[in-house]
Coordinates of C-alpha atoms in Angstrom, one line a residue:
Chain G
M107 CA 5.8 6.2 -7.2
K108 CA 3.6 5.7 -10.2
R109 CA 0.8 7.3 -8.3
L110 CA 2.9 10.4 -7.9
M111 CA 3.9 10.5 -11.6
T112 CA 0.3 10.1 -12.8
T113 CA -0.8 12.9 -10.5
A114 CA 1.9 15.1 -11.9
A115 CA 0.9 14.2 -15.4
A116 CA -2.7 15.0 -14.5
F117 CA -1.7 18.5 -13.5
A118 CA 0.2 18.8 -16.8
V119 CA -3.0 18.0 -18.7
S120 CA -5.0 20.5 -16.7
A121 CA -2.4 23.2 -17.4
T122 CA -2.6 22.8 -21.2
G123 CA -6.4 23.2 -21.4
A124 CA -6.4 26.8 -20.2
M125 CA -9.6 27.7 -22.1
A126 CA -11.6 24.9 -20.6
E127 CA -15.0 24.1 -22.0
G128 CA -15.7 21.7 -19.2
E129 CA -14.1 19.4 -16.7
L130 CA -13.8 15.6 -16.5
V131 CA -12.5 13.8 -13.4
I132 CA -11.4 10.2 -14.0
Y133 CA -10.6 7.6 -11.4
H134 CA -8.5 5.0 -13.2
W135 CA -6.1 2.1 -12.7
F136 CA -2.4 3.1 -12.7
E137 CA -0.2 2.8 -15.8
Y138 CA -3.1 2.0 -18.1
I139 CA -4.2 4.9 -20.3
P140 CA -1.6 6.7 -22.4
Q141 CA -1.1 10.4 -21.6
D142 CA -1.3 11.4 -25.3
L143 CA -4.8 10.0 -25.5
L144 CA -6.0 12.2 -22.7
E145 CA -4.3 15.2 -24.3
K146 CA -6.1 14.3 -27.6
F147 CA -9.4 14.2 -25.8
T148 CA -8.7 17.7 -24.4
A149 CA -7.7 19.0 -27.8
E150 CA -10.8 17.6 -29.5
T151 CA -13.4 18.7 -26.9
G152 CA -11.7 21.4 -24.9
I153 CA -12.6 19.5 -21.8
N154 CA -10.0 19.6 -19.0
V155 CA -9.1 16.1 -17.7
T156 CA -8.0 15.4 -14.2
M157 CA -7.0 11.8 -13.3
D158 CA -6.4 10.0 -10.0
T159 CA -5.3 6.4 -10.0
Y160 CA -5.8 3.2 -7.9
D161 CA -4.1 -0.2 -7.7
S162 CA -7.0 -2.5 -6.9
N163 CA -10.8 -2.6 -7.5
E164 CA -11.3 -2.8 -3.7
S165 CA -9.3 0.4 -3.0
M166 CA -11.3 2.2 -5.6
L167 CA -14.5 1.1 -4.0
A168 CA -13.3 2.1 -0.6
A169 CA -12.2 5.6 -1.8
L170 CA -15.6 6.1 -3.5
K171 CA -17.5 5.0 -0.4
A172 CA -15.4 7.2 1.9
G173 CA -16.5 10.4 0.2
G174 CA -15.3 10.0 -3.4
M175 CA -18.8 9.9 -4.8
G176 CA -19.7 13.2 -6.4
T177 CA -16.0 13.9 -7.1
Y178 CA -15.4 11.6 -10.0
D179 CA -17.3 11.3 -13.3
V180 CA -16.1 7.9 -14.5
A181 CA -14.2 5.0 -13.1
V182 CA -12.8 1.7 -14.6
P183 CA -13.9 -1.3 -12.4
S184 CA -13.4 -4.9 -13.5
D185 CA -16.4 -7.2 -14.2
Y186 CA -17.2 -8.4 -10.7
M187 CA -16.8 -4.8 -9.3
V188 CA -19.2 -3.4 -11.9
D189 CA -21.7 -6.0 -10.5
I190 CA -21.0 -4.8 -6.9
M191 CA -21.2 -1.2 -7.8
I192 CA -24.6 -1.6 -9.5
G193 CA -25.8 -3.5 -6.5
G194 CA -24.6 -0.7 -4.2
G195 CA -26.5 1.9 -6.4
M196 CA -23.2 3.7 -7.2
L197 CA -23.6 4.0 -10.9
G198 CA -25.5 6.4 -13.1
E199 CA -27.7 5.3 -16.0
I200 CA -26.9 5.9 -19.7
A201 CA -30.1 6.5 -21.6
E202 CA -30.9 4.5 -24.7
G203 CA -29.3 6.2 -27.7
E204 CA -27.3 8.6 -25.6
L205 CA -24.0 7.2 -26.8
A206 CA -23.5 7.9 -30.5
N207 CA -20.9 5.1 -30.9
A208 CA -22.7 2.4 -28.9
G209 CA -23.0 0.4 -32.0
N210 CA -19.2 -0.1 -32.1
M211 CA -19.2 -2.4 -29.1
Q212 CA -18.3 -6.0 -30.0
A213 CA -21.4 -8.2 -29.8
A214 CA -19.6 -10.4 -27.2
W215 CA -19.2 -7.5 -24.8
A216 CA -22.5 -5.6 -25.6
D217 CA -24.6 -7.5 -23.1
P218 CA -22.4 -8.9 -20.4
S219 CA -23.7 -10.7 -17.3
F220 CA -22.3 -8.0 -15.0
D221 CA -24.1 -5.2 -16.7
P222 CA -27.0 -6.5 -18.8
G223 CA -27.8 -4.2 -21.7
R224 CA -24.7 -2.0 -20.8
K225 CA -26.9 0.5 -19.0
H226 CA -24.1 1.9 -16.9
S227 CA -20.8 1.0 -18.7
I228 CA -18.9 0.6 -21.9
P229 CA -16.3 -2.0 -22.7
Y230 CA -12.8 -0.8 -22.1
Q231 CA -10.2 -3.5 -22.1
W232 CA -10.2 -7.2 -21.4
G233 CA -7.6 -9.8 -20.7
S234 CA -6.5 -12.5 -18.3
T235 CA -4.7 -12.9 -15.0
S236 CA -2.2 -15.8 -14.9
F237 CA 1.5 -15.7 -14.2
S238 CA 4.8 -15.3 -16.1
V239 CA 7.9 -17.4 -15.5
N240 CA 11.5 -16.5 -16.0
R241 CA 12.8 -19.1 -18.5
D242 CA 16.4 -18.6 -17.5
V243 CA 15.6 -19.9 -14.1
Y244 CA 13.2 -22.6 -15.0
Q245 CA 12.9 -24.5 -18.3
G246 CA 10.3 -27.1 -17.3
E247 CA 6.5 -27.2 -17.9
I248 CA 4.9 -24.0 -16.7
N249 CA 1.3 -24.4 -17.8
T250 CA 0.0 -25.6 -14.5
T251 CA -1.1 -23.8 -11.3
D252 CA 1.5 -25.9 -9.4
I253 CA 4.0 -23.3 -10.4
L254 CA 2.3 -20.9 -8.0
F255 CA 1.0 -23.2 -5.2
N256 CA 3.3 -26.2 -5.3
P257 CA 6.4 -25.0 -7.2
P258 CA 9.5 -26.9 -8.2
A259 CA 12.6 -26.3 -6.1
E260 CA 14.1 -23.9 -8.6
L261 CA 11.2 -21.5 -8.2
S262 CA 10.5 -21.8 -4.5
G263 CA 11.0 -18.5 -2.6
K264 CA 11.1 -16.5 -5.9
I265 CA 7.4 -16.1 -6.4
N266 CA 5.4 -12.9 -6.3
M267 CA 1.7 -12.9 -5.9
L268 CA -0.7 -10.1 -6.7
D269 CA -1.7 -8.3 -3.5
S270 CA -5.3 -8.9 -4.3
Q271 CA -7.6 -11.2 -2.4
G272 CA -10.0 -11.8 -5.3
E273 CA -7.4 -12.9 -7.8
V274 CA -5.3 -15.0 -5.4
L275 CA -8.3 -16.9 -4.0
A276 CA -9.8 -17.3 -7.4
M277 CA -6.6 -18.8 -8.7
A278 CA -6.3 -21.0 -5.6
S279 CA -9.8 -22.3 -6.1
I280 CA -9.0 -23.1 -9.7
H281 CA -5.8 -24.9 -8.5
L282 CA -7.9 -27.1 -6.1
G283 CA -10.7 -27.6 -8.6
I284 CA -13.3 -26.3 -6.3
P285 CA -16.0 -23.7 -7.3
Q286 CA -15.3 -20.0 -6.4
C287 CA -17.2 -18.8 -3.4
S288 CA -17.8 -22.3 -2.3
T289 CA -20.0 -22.6 0.8
D290 CA -18.8 -26.2 1.4
R291 CA -16.9 -26.1 4.7
E292 CA -14.5 -28.9 3.8
Q293 CA -13.6 -27.1 0.6
L294 CA -13.0 -23.8 2.4
K295 CA -10.8 -25.5 5.0
A296 CA -8.8 -27.2 2.2
L297 CA -8.4 -23.8 0.5
N298 CA -7.1 -22.3 3.8
D299 CA -4.7 -25.1 4.4
M300 CA -3.4 -25.2 0.9
L301 CA -2.6 -21.4 1.0
Q302 CA -0.9 -21.7 4.3
G303 CA 1.4 -24.3 2.7
A304 CA 2.0 -22.4 -0.5
K305 CA 3.0 -19.2 1.4
A306 CA 6.3 -20.8 2.4
H307 CA 7.2 -20.7 -1.3
W308 CA 6.3 -17.0 -1.9
A309 CA 8.7 -14.1 -1.6
S310 CA 6.2 -11.2 -1.7
F311 CA 2.7 -9.8 -2.4
N312 CA 2.8 -6.9 -4.8
S313 CA 0.6 -5.7 -7.6
D314 CA 2.0 -2.4 -8.9
N315 CA 5.6 -3.7 -9.0
S316 CA 4.7 -7.1 -10.5
K317 CA 6.2 -6.1 -13.9
D318 CA 9.3 -4.4 -12.5
I319 CA 10.4 -7.3 -10.3
L320 CA 10.2 -9.7 -13.3
V321 CA 12.3 -7.3 -15.4
S322 CA 14.9 -6.8 -12.6
G323 CA 15.0 -10.5 -11.8
D324 CA 14.0 -10.0 -8.2
A325 CA 11.2 -12.5 -8.8
A326 CA 11.3 -15.6 -11.1
V327 CA 7.6 -16.0 -11.1
S328 CA 4.9 -13.4 -10.8
Q329 CA 1.2 -13.6 -10.9
I330 CA 0.4 -10.9 -13.4
W331 CA -2.2 -9.4 -15.8
N332 CA -1.5 -10.5 -19.4
G333 CA -0.7 -7.1 -20.8
F334 CA 1.6 -6.2 -17.9
G335 CA 3.4 -9.5 -18.6
A336 CA 3.7 -8.6 -22.2
K337 CA 5.2 -5.3 -21.2
A338 CA 7.7 -7.0 -18.9
R339 CA 8.7 -9.3 -21.8
N340 CA 9.1 -6.3 -24.1
E341 CA 11.3 -4.6 -21.5
G342 CA 13.8 -7.4 -21.8
A343 CA 12.8 -10.1 -19.3
N344 CA 13.1 -13.6 -20.6
I345 CA 9.7 -14.7 -19.4
E346 CA 6.9 -16.7 -20.7
Y347 CA 3.2 -16.2 -19.9
A348 CA 1.5 -19.4 -18.6
Y349 CA -2.0 -20.7 -19.6
P350 CA -2.5 -23.3 -16.8
K351 CA -4.4 -26.4 -17.9
E352 CA -6.4 -26.1 -14.7
G353 CA -7.7 -22.7 -15.9
Y354 CA -7.0 -19.0 -15.3
V355 CA -8.8 -15.8 -14.6
V356 CA -10.3 -13.6 -17.3
W357 CA -11.6 -10.1 -16.7
M358 CA -13.1 -7.2 -18.5
D359 CA -12.6 -3.6 -17.3
S360 CA -15.4 -1.3 -18.2
V361 CA -15.7 2.5 -18.1
V362 CA -18.7 3.2 -15.8
L363 CA -20.7 6.4 -15.4
L364 CA -20.7 7.2 -11.6
K365 CA -23.9 8.3 -9.9
D366 CA -23.8 12.0 -9.0
A367 CA -21.1 12.6 -11.6
P368 CA -20.4 16.4 -11.4
N369 CA -19.7 16.5 -15.2
R370 CA -22.1 14.0 -16.7
D371 CA -21.9 15.5 -20.2
S372 CA -18.2 15.3 -20.3
A373 CA -18.3 11.7 -19.1
I374 CA -20.7 10.8 -21.9
K375 CA -18.4 12.5 -24.4
F376 CA -15.4 10.6 -23.0
M377 CA -17.2 7.3 -23.3
D378 CA -18.1 8.1 -26.9
F379 CA -14.4 9.0 -27.5
L380 CA -13.3 5.7 -26.1
L381 CA -15.7 3.8 -28.4
E382 CA -13.9 5.1 -31.4
P383 CA -11.7 2.3 -32.7
E384 CA -8.7 4.6 -33.2
N385 CA -8.8 5.9 -29.6
I386 CA -9.4 2.6 -27.8
A387 CA -6.7 1.0 -30.0
A388 CA -4.3 3.5 -28.5
V389 CA -5.1 2.1 -25.1
T390 CA -4.6 -1.4 -26.3
N391 CA -1.3 -0.5 -27.9
F392 CA -0.1 1.1 -24.7
A393 CA -1.5 -1.4 -22.1
Q394 CA -1.2 -4.6 -24.3
Y395 CA -4.7 -5.9 -23.4
S396 CA -7.6 -6.4 -25.8
A397 CA -10.3 -3.9 -26.7
G398 CA -14.0 -4.7 -26.7
V399 CA -14.7 -2.5 -29.8
E400 CA -15.0 -3.5 -33.5
G401 CA -12.5 -2.3 -36.0
V402 CA -9.4 -2.3 -33.7
S403 CA -7.5 -5.2 -35.1
D404 CA -6.1 -3.3 -38.1
L405 CA -4.8 -0.5 -35.8
L406 CA -2.7 -2.7 -33.5
E407 CA 1.1 -2.2 -33.4
G408 CA 3.9 -4.7 -33.2
D409 CA 3.0 -8.3 -32.5
L410 CA 0.0 -7.5 -30.4
A411 CA -2.3 -9.4 -32.6
T412 CA -0.2 -12.6 -32.4
Q413 CA 1.6 -12.4 -29.1
R414 CA 1.1 -15.2 -26.6
E415 CA -0.2 -13.0 -23.8
S416 CA -3.3 -12.0 -25.9
N417 CA -3.8 -15.4 -27.6
P418 CA -4.6 -18.4 -25.4
P419 CA -3.4 -21.6 -27.1
A420 CA -5.9 -24.4 -27.9
D421 CA -4.8 -26.5 -24.9
A422 CA -5.2 -23.8 -22.3
G423 CA -7.6 -24.5 -19.5
P424 CA -10.9 -22.5 -19.2
G425 CA -10.8 -18.8 -18.5
V426 CA -13.2 -17.8 -15.7
F427 CA -14.4 -14.5 -14.2
V428 CA -13.8 -13.7 -10.6
Q429 CA -17.1 -14.3 -8.8
V430 CA -18.9 -12.1 -6.4
C431 CA -19.3 -14.0 -3.1
S432 CA -22.2 -13.8 -0.7
E433 CA -21.5 -12.0 2.5
E434 CA -21.2 -15.2 4.6
V435 CA -18.6 -16.6 2.2
Q436 CA -16.8 -13.3 1.9
V437 CA -16.3 -13.2 5.7
V438 CA -14.6 -16.6 5.5
Y439 CA -12.5 -15.4 2.6
D440 CA -11.4 -12.5 4.7
Q441 CA -10.5 -14.8 7.5
I442 CA -8.5 -17.0 5.1
W443 CA -6.7 -13.9 3.7
T444 CA -5.9 -12.6 7.2
N445 CA -4.6 -16.1 8.1
L446 CA -2.4 -16.0 5.0
K447 CA -0.9 -12.7 5.9
K448 CA -0.8 -12.7 9.6
Chain F
M57 CA 19.8 26.3 20.6
A58 CA 17.8 27.2 23.7
G59 CA 20.4 29.5 25.2
G60 CA 19.8 33.2 25.2
A61 CA 16.1 33.0 25.3
T62 CA 15.9 33.6 29.0
T63 CA 17.3 37.2 29.0
G64 CA 14.4 39.6 28.7
G65 CA 11.9 36.7 28.5
A66 CA 9.8 38.1 31.3
A67 CA 9.5 41.6 29.8
R68 CA 8.4 40.1 26.4
A69 CA 5.8 37.9 28.1
E70 CA 4.3 41.1 29.6
T71 CA 4.0 42.7 26.2
Y72 CA 1.8 39.8 24.9
A73 CA -0.2 39.4 28.2
G74 CA -3.4 40.6 26.7
V75 CA -3.4 38.4 23.6
R76 CA -2.0 35.3 25.3
N77 CA -5.1 33.2 24.8
W78 CA -5.7 34.3 21.3
L79 CA -2.2 33.2 20.4
L80 CA -3.2 29.6 21.3
L81 CA -6.3 29.8 19.1
P82 CA -4.7 28.5 15.9
S83 CA -3.2 25.5 17.8
W84 CA -6.5 24.7 19.4
L85 CA -8.3 24.8 16.1
V86 CA -5.8 22.5 14.5
L87 CA -5.9 20.2 17.5
C88 CA -9.7 20.0 17.5
I89 CA -10.3 19.8 13.8
L90 CA -7.4 17.7 12.7
V91 CA -6.7 15.5 15.7
L92 CA -9.6 15.2 18.2
A93 CA -12.4 15.1 15.6
P94 CA -10.9 12.3 13.5
I95 CA -10.1 10.3 16.7
G96 CA -13.6 10.8 17.9
I97 CA -15.0 9.6 14.5
M98 CA -12.8 6.5 14.7
L99 CA -13.8 5.8 18.3
V100 CA -17.5 6.0 17.3
Y101 CA -17.0 3.9 14.2
S102 CA -15.3 1.2 16.1
F103 CA -18.5 0.6 18.1
L104 CA -20.8 0.5 15.0
T105 CA -22.0 -2.4 12.9
K106 CA -20.0 -3.1 9.7
E107 CA -21.7 -2.7 6.3
F108 CA -20.8 -5.3 3.8
R109 CA -18.0 -4.1 1.5
G110 CA -17.1 -1.0 3.4
G111 CA -19.1 1.6 5.4
V112 CA -21.0 1.4 8.6
I113 CA -24.5 0.9 9.8
W114 CA -25.5 3.1 12.7
E115 CA -26.2 0.4 15.2
F116 CA -24.1 -0.2 18.3
S117 CA -22.0 -3.3 18.2
L118 CA -19.0 -4.8 19.9
A119 CA -18.3 -7.1 17.0
A120 CA -15.1 -5.3 16.0
Y121 CA -13.5 -5.7 19.5
D122 CA -14.9 -9.3 19.7
Q123 CA -13.1 -10.1 16.4
F124 CA -9.9 -8.6 17.8
F125 CA -9.8 -10.6 21.0
C126 CA -11.9 -13.7 20.3
D127 CA -10.9 -16.6 18.0
R128 CA -14.2 -18.2 16.8
G129 CA -12.7 -20.4 14.1
L130 CA -12.7 -20.2 10.3
F131 CA -16.5 -20.1 10.2
G132 CA -17.0 -17.8 13.2
D133 CA -19.3 -20.2 15.1
E134 CA -17.1 -21.7 17.7
P135 CA -17.0 -20.5 21.3
C136 CA -14.5 -17.7 22.1
S137 CA -10.9 -18.6 22.7
I138 CA -8.0 -16.2 22.7
E139 CA -7.3 -14.8 19.3
W140 CA -3.6 -14.9 18.7
T141 CA -3.7 -13.6 15.1
Y142 CA -3.8 -9.9 16.0
I143 CA -1.7 -10.3 19.1
T144 CA 1.0 -11.8 16.8
I145 CA 0.6 -8.9 14.4
F146 CA 0.9 -6.3 17.2
W147 CA 3.8 -8.1 18.7
R148 CA 5.6 -8.2 15.4
S149 CA 5.1 -4.5 14.9
I150 CA 6.4 -3.7 18.4
W151 CA 9.4 -5.9 17.8
Q152 CA 10.2 -4.4 14.4
A153 CA 9.7 -0.9 15.7
G154 CA 11.8 -1.6 18.7
A155 CA 14.6 -3.1 16.6
A156 CA 14.5 0.0 14.3
T157 CA 14.6 2.3 17.4
L158 CA 17.6 0.4 18.8
L159 CA 19.5 0.6 15.5
A160 CA 18.7 4.3 15.3
L161 CA 19.9 4.9 18.9
L162 CA 23.1 3.0 18.3
I163 CA 23.9 5.1 15.3
G164 CA 22.1 8.3 16.3
F165 CA 23.7 8.8 19.7
P166 CA 27.3 8.9 18.6
T167 CA 26.3 11.0 15.6
A168 CA 24.6 13.5 17.9
F169 CA 27.6 13.6 20.2
F170 CA 29.9 14.1 17.2
I171 CA 27.9 17.1 16.0
A172 CA 27.5 18.7 19.4
T173 CA 31.2 18.6 20.0
R174 CA 32.1 20.3 16.7
P175 CA 33.1 24.0 16.8
E176 CA 29.9 26.1 17.1
R177 CA 30.4 27.5 13.6
S178 CA 30.2 24.2 11.8
R179 CA 27.4 22.6 13.7
P180 CA 24.6 24.0 11.6
L181 CA 26.2 22.5 8.5
W182 CA 26.2 19.0 10.2
V183 CA 22.6 19.4 11.2
F184 CA 21.7 20.5 7.7
L185 CA 23.4 17.4 6.3
I186 CA 21.3 15.2 8.6
T187 CA 18.1 16.7 7.2
V188 CA 19.1 16.6 3.5
P189 CA 17.5 13.2 2.8
Y190 CA 14.2 14.6 4.1
W191 CA 13.9 16.8 1.0
V192 CA 12.9 13.6 -0.9
N193 CA 9.5 12.0 -0.4
L194 CA 9.3 9.0 1.9
L195 CA 7.8 6.8 -0.7
I196 CA 10.7 7.6 -3.2
R197 CA 13.3 7.0 -0.4
T198 CA 11.7 3.6 0.5
V199 CA 11.7 2.5 -3.2
S200 CA 15.3 3.6 -3.6
M201 CA 16.2 1.5 -0.5
K202 CA 14.6 -1.4 -2.2
F203 CA 16.9 -1.0 -5.3
L204 CA 19.9 -0.7 -3.0
L205 CA 19.2 -3.8 -1.0
R206 CA 18.0 -6.2 -3.6
D207 CA 19.9 -9.4 -4.4
N208 CA 21.6 -8.0 -7.5
G209 CA 21.6 -4.4 -6.3
P210 CA 24.5 -2.1 -5.6
M211 CA 25.0 -3.1 -2.0
N212 CA 25.4 -6.8 -2.8
D213 CA 27.5 -6.0 -5.9
A214 CA 29.8 -3.9 -3.8
L215 CA 30.2 -6.5 -1.0
I216 CA 30.9 -9.2 -3.6
G217 CA 33.3 -6.9 -5.4
M218 CA 35.2 -6.3 -2.2
G219 CA 35.3 -10.0 -1.5
V220 CA 33.4 -9.8 1.7
I221 CA 30.8 -12.3 0.6
A222 CA 30.7 -14.8 -2.3
E223 CA 26.9 -15.0 -2.8
P224 CA 24.4 -12.1 -2.6
I225 CA 22.7 -11.8 0.8
T226 CA 19.0 -11.8 0.6
I227 CA 17.7 -8.9 2.6
I228 CA 14.7 -7.8 0.6
N229 CA 11.4 -9.3 1.7
T230 CA 12.7 -10.1 5.2
N231 CA 12.1 -8.6 8.6
L232 CA 15.6 -7.1 8.5
A233 CA 14.7 -5.2 5.4
V234 CA 11.7 -3.7 7.2
Q235 CA 13.9 -2.7 10.2
I236 CA 16.5 -1.1 8.0
G237 CA 13.8 0.8 6.1
L238 CA 12.2 2.0 9.3
F239 CA 15.6 2.9 10.9
Y240 CA 16.6 4.8 7.8
S241 CA 13.3 6.6 7.5
Y242 CA 13.3 8.0 11.0
L243 CA 17.0 8.3 12.0
P244 CA 17.0 12.2 12.0
F245 CA 14.2 12.0 14.6
M246 CA 16.7 10.3 16.9
V247 CA 19.7 12.5 16.1
L248 CA 18.1 15.9 16.5
P249 CA 16.6 15.7 20.0
I250 CA 19.7 14.0 21.3
Y251 CA 21.9 16.7 19.7
A252 CA 19.7 19.4 21.3
A253 CA 20.2 17.8 24.7
V254 CA 24.0 17.2 24.3
E255 CA 24.5 20.7 23.0
R256 CA 23.1 22.1 26.2
F257 CA 25.3 19.8 28.3
D258 CA 27.9 21.7 30.3
F259 CA 31.1 19.8 29.5
R260 CA 32.8 21.3 32.5
L261 CA 30.8 18.8 34.5
S262 CA 32.5 15.9 32.8
E263 CA 35.9 17.6 33.4
A264 CA 34.9 17.8 37.1
A265 CA 34.1 14.1 37.1
A266 CA 37.4 13.3 35.6
D267 CA 39.1 15.5 38.3
L268 CA 37.3 13.4 40.8
Y269 CA 38.9 10.2 39.3
A270 CA 35.8 9.0 37.5
S271 CA 36.6 6.7 34.6
K272 CA 35.3 7.7 31.1
W273 CA 32.6 5.0 31.3
V274 CA 31.5 6.1 34.8
T275 CA 31.4 9.7 33.6
L276 CA 29.2 8.8 30.6
R277 CA 26.9 6.7 32.7
R278 CA 26.6 8.9 35.8
V279 CA 27.1 12.4 34.5
V280 CA 26.4 12.7 30.8
L281 CA 23.5 10.2 30.3
P282 CA 21.3 11.5 33.1
A283 CA 21.7 15.0 31.7
V284 CA 20.8 14.0 28.1
R285 CA 18.2 11.4 29.0
P286 CA 15.2 13.6 28.0
G287 CA 16.7 13.9 24.6
V288 CA 17.3 10.2 24.3
I289 CA 13.7 9.4 25.4
A290 CA 12.3 11.9 23.0
G291 CA 14.3 10.5 20.2
C292 CA 13.3 6.9 21.0
I293 CA 9.6 7.9 21.1
L294 CA 9.9 9.9 17.8
V295 CA 11.3 6.8 16.1
F296 CA 9.3 4.1 17.8
V297 CA 5.8 5.6 17.5
P298 CA 5.7 6.2 13.7
S299 CA 7.5 2.9 13.1
L300 CA 4.7 1.1 14.9
G301 CA 2.1 2.3 12.5
A302 CA 4.2 2.3 9.3
F303 CA 3.0 0.4 6.3
L304 CA 5.2 1.6 3.5
A305 CA 8.4 -0.2 4.6
P306 CA 6.6 -3.4 5.4
D307 CA 4.8 -3.4 2.1
L308 CA 7.7 -2.4 -0.2
L309 CA 10.7 -3.8 1.7
G310 CA 9.1 -6.7 3.6
G311 CA 7.1 -8.0 0.6
A312 CA 3.7 -7.4 2.3
K313 CA 3.8 -11.1 3.4
N314 CA 3.2 -10.4 7.1
F315 CA 0.8 -7.8 8.3
M316 CA 2.1 -5.1 10.6
I317 CA -0.4 -3.0 12.5
G318 CA -0.4 -0.3 9.8
S319 CA -1.0 -2.7 6.9
L320 CA -3.7 -4.6 8.9
I321 CA -5.6 -1.4 9.4
E322 CA -5.1 -0.3 5.7
E323 CA -6.4 -3.7 4.6
Q324 CA -9.7 -3.1 6.5
F325 CA -10.3 0.1 4.5
K326 CA -8.6 -0.6 1.1
G327 CA -8.8 -4.3 0.8
S328 CA -11.8 -6.5 0.0
A329 CA -12.6 -7.0 3.7
G330 CA -14.0 -3.5 3.8
N331 CA -14.4 -3.9 7.6
W332 CA -14.4 -0.3 8.7
P333 CA -15.4 -0.9 12.4
F334 CA -12.6 -3.4 12.8
G335 CA -10.1 -1.1 11.2
A336 CA -11.2 1.6 13.6
A337 CA -11.0 -0.7 16.6
A338 CA -7.5 -1.8 15.7
A339 CA -6.5 1.8 15.3
M340 CA -8.0 2.7 18.7
I341 CA -6.1 -0.2 20.3
L342 CA -2.9 1.0 18.7
L343 CA -3.6 4.5 19.9
S344 CA -4.1 3.3 23.4
M345 CA -0.8 1.6 23.3
V346 CA 1.0 4.7 22.1
L347 CA -0.8 6.7 24.9
V348 CA 0.5 4.3 27.5
I349 CA 4.0 4.6 26.2
L350 CA 3.8 8.4 26.2
L351 CA 2.4 8.4 29.8
I352 CA 5.2 6.1 31.0
S353 CA 7.9 8.2 29.4
A354 CA 6.3 11.5 30.7
R355 CA 6.5 10.1 34.2
Q356 CA 10.1 9.0 33.6
S357 CA 11.2 12.4 32.5
Q358 CA 9.4 14.0 35.4
R359 CA 11.3 11.8 37.7
S360 CA 14.6 12.5 36.1
S361 CA 14.0 16.3 36.2
A362 CA 12.9 16.1 39.8

């Protein structure tokens, strides 16, 4: 449904820029970038924007591999997917000094491990993946991964998981205290067995409705991205975002320049546009995540600067990136995922 | 519907004799470009080597079919034993699609009969009403169904309000929700072919049966059913086959907890597995199953018309 609405919105944007001075084709996560911001970009530059959306890093990669290269100019993969796309030779290179606003990047995100030297990408938004719990249904301690994998009776059967192998298996590894992408057979077996047991407590796997089912009360717990959780809370759900003591997943989405981008100049302009604090703050205000650009904090609306979803408490466990597994481990991960959903 | 086309049919056929083959050209083009070519690509891909994270390497391999039929353990190094995972998934899909077809038949058959026995003037209106939901996109209809069925949705509220039940019934995220979704999505495909068959039925035959002291049940079974059987078979196929490969209803209404064939195949292309040859192989196996069903039903209808 969202996909349809975004496509319709994309048409609307194209229609307004009748006297186009260029095109820009974006491949983006759903419900993430505010429509006004795209319109502002068109107004400032005269560049027509068309946007398609996806609901997981993997489906974006699949669409690009199945003929999407050469269609899109920029995409917005998460950290580990930037790594995979660089490895697959799918990203174009940004020359030194080509981005006028490159200096605006926060030092912490200017030289990340997944794209050393930011040769292919700019920071977009970062946040965490954990879960939110309905406080009307459950009043006990929620800052533990047991809520997802070994839940109390009140929550059993009312849990939604993200329909995303990477984030479910990363969280499961954190729960078991084993390294991600472990090659140890005993650990992999334990992971498989633990998930088989946990599935009995789960109601569904869903990513793009993870906010709505918390608001409607269909699920009492949902694994969720922090900003999406904040939105659900702002829409009236009595929920609390958990920071498990065992740890949780952190991520950084980056805007990447795709290889063979048909409108490379427009893509560079768009990246410079998103490095302006004022513009990237608009994304943060809409999506409720955190920007990777200096000078945004004064532009945030509401309680964004202080809300729990954006501010891990001191006693939270460590936040870790999803790791890129080797092929041999990935094959076992696929098997575990199929076992889980068979 | 079909009546009246026979008078003057021969004369008209003569008129178009010279261009007859050209008239088929558009269909042939569509068939070759949009049906045969994709199936051919799929067939070839299913015998290629998978590329890590999606894509294929152009080397012959049976790995995809091996994965489908052979269980080699979590680490893939045990000797081949029967792989039940995918058989379970296929069986679940057949079962769900079958249940949805049965539901559609139980409701569609009387509906079609009802429409066909209305005065000729009002029939188009009834047929029109059957097709109205089809003006809305399938995705939107499936999402709406989710809102209707959920624990604190209108259906449960109404039932509780009427005093039928005390606690909401949980339907969403169950197999029943998937069956309801499939049945609802494809009901008109059941009603319309049966309606077309019943409409052509000569009701004087059932009067004759009654004159010969056949009971209503015997008349239905021995006179009416054989005559409308092609319509019933067509309706069942039109509901069963798309249900078999559906993934919207299982994902949205069933909670995506248990793969159906459609979602299993989707996962190979859109998920992190990125195993295109396996997705292609699963699709080929599904296609073969559908072909077998169609062949059997074609033979059935041949026998019934003979």
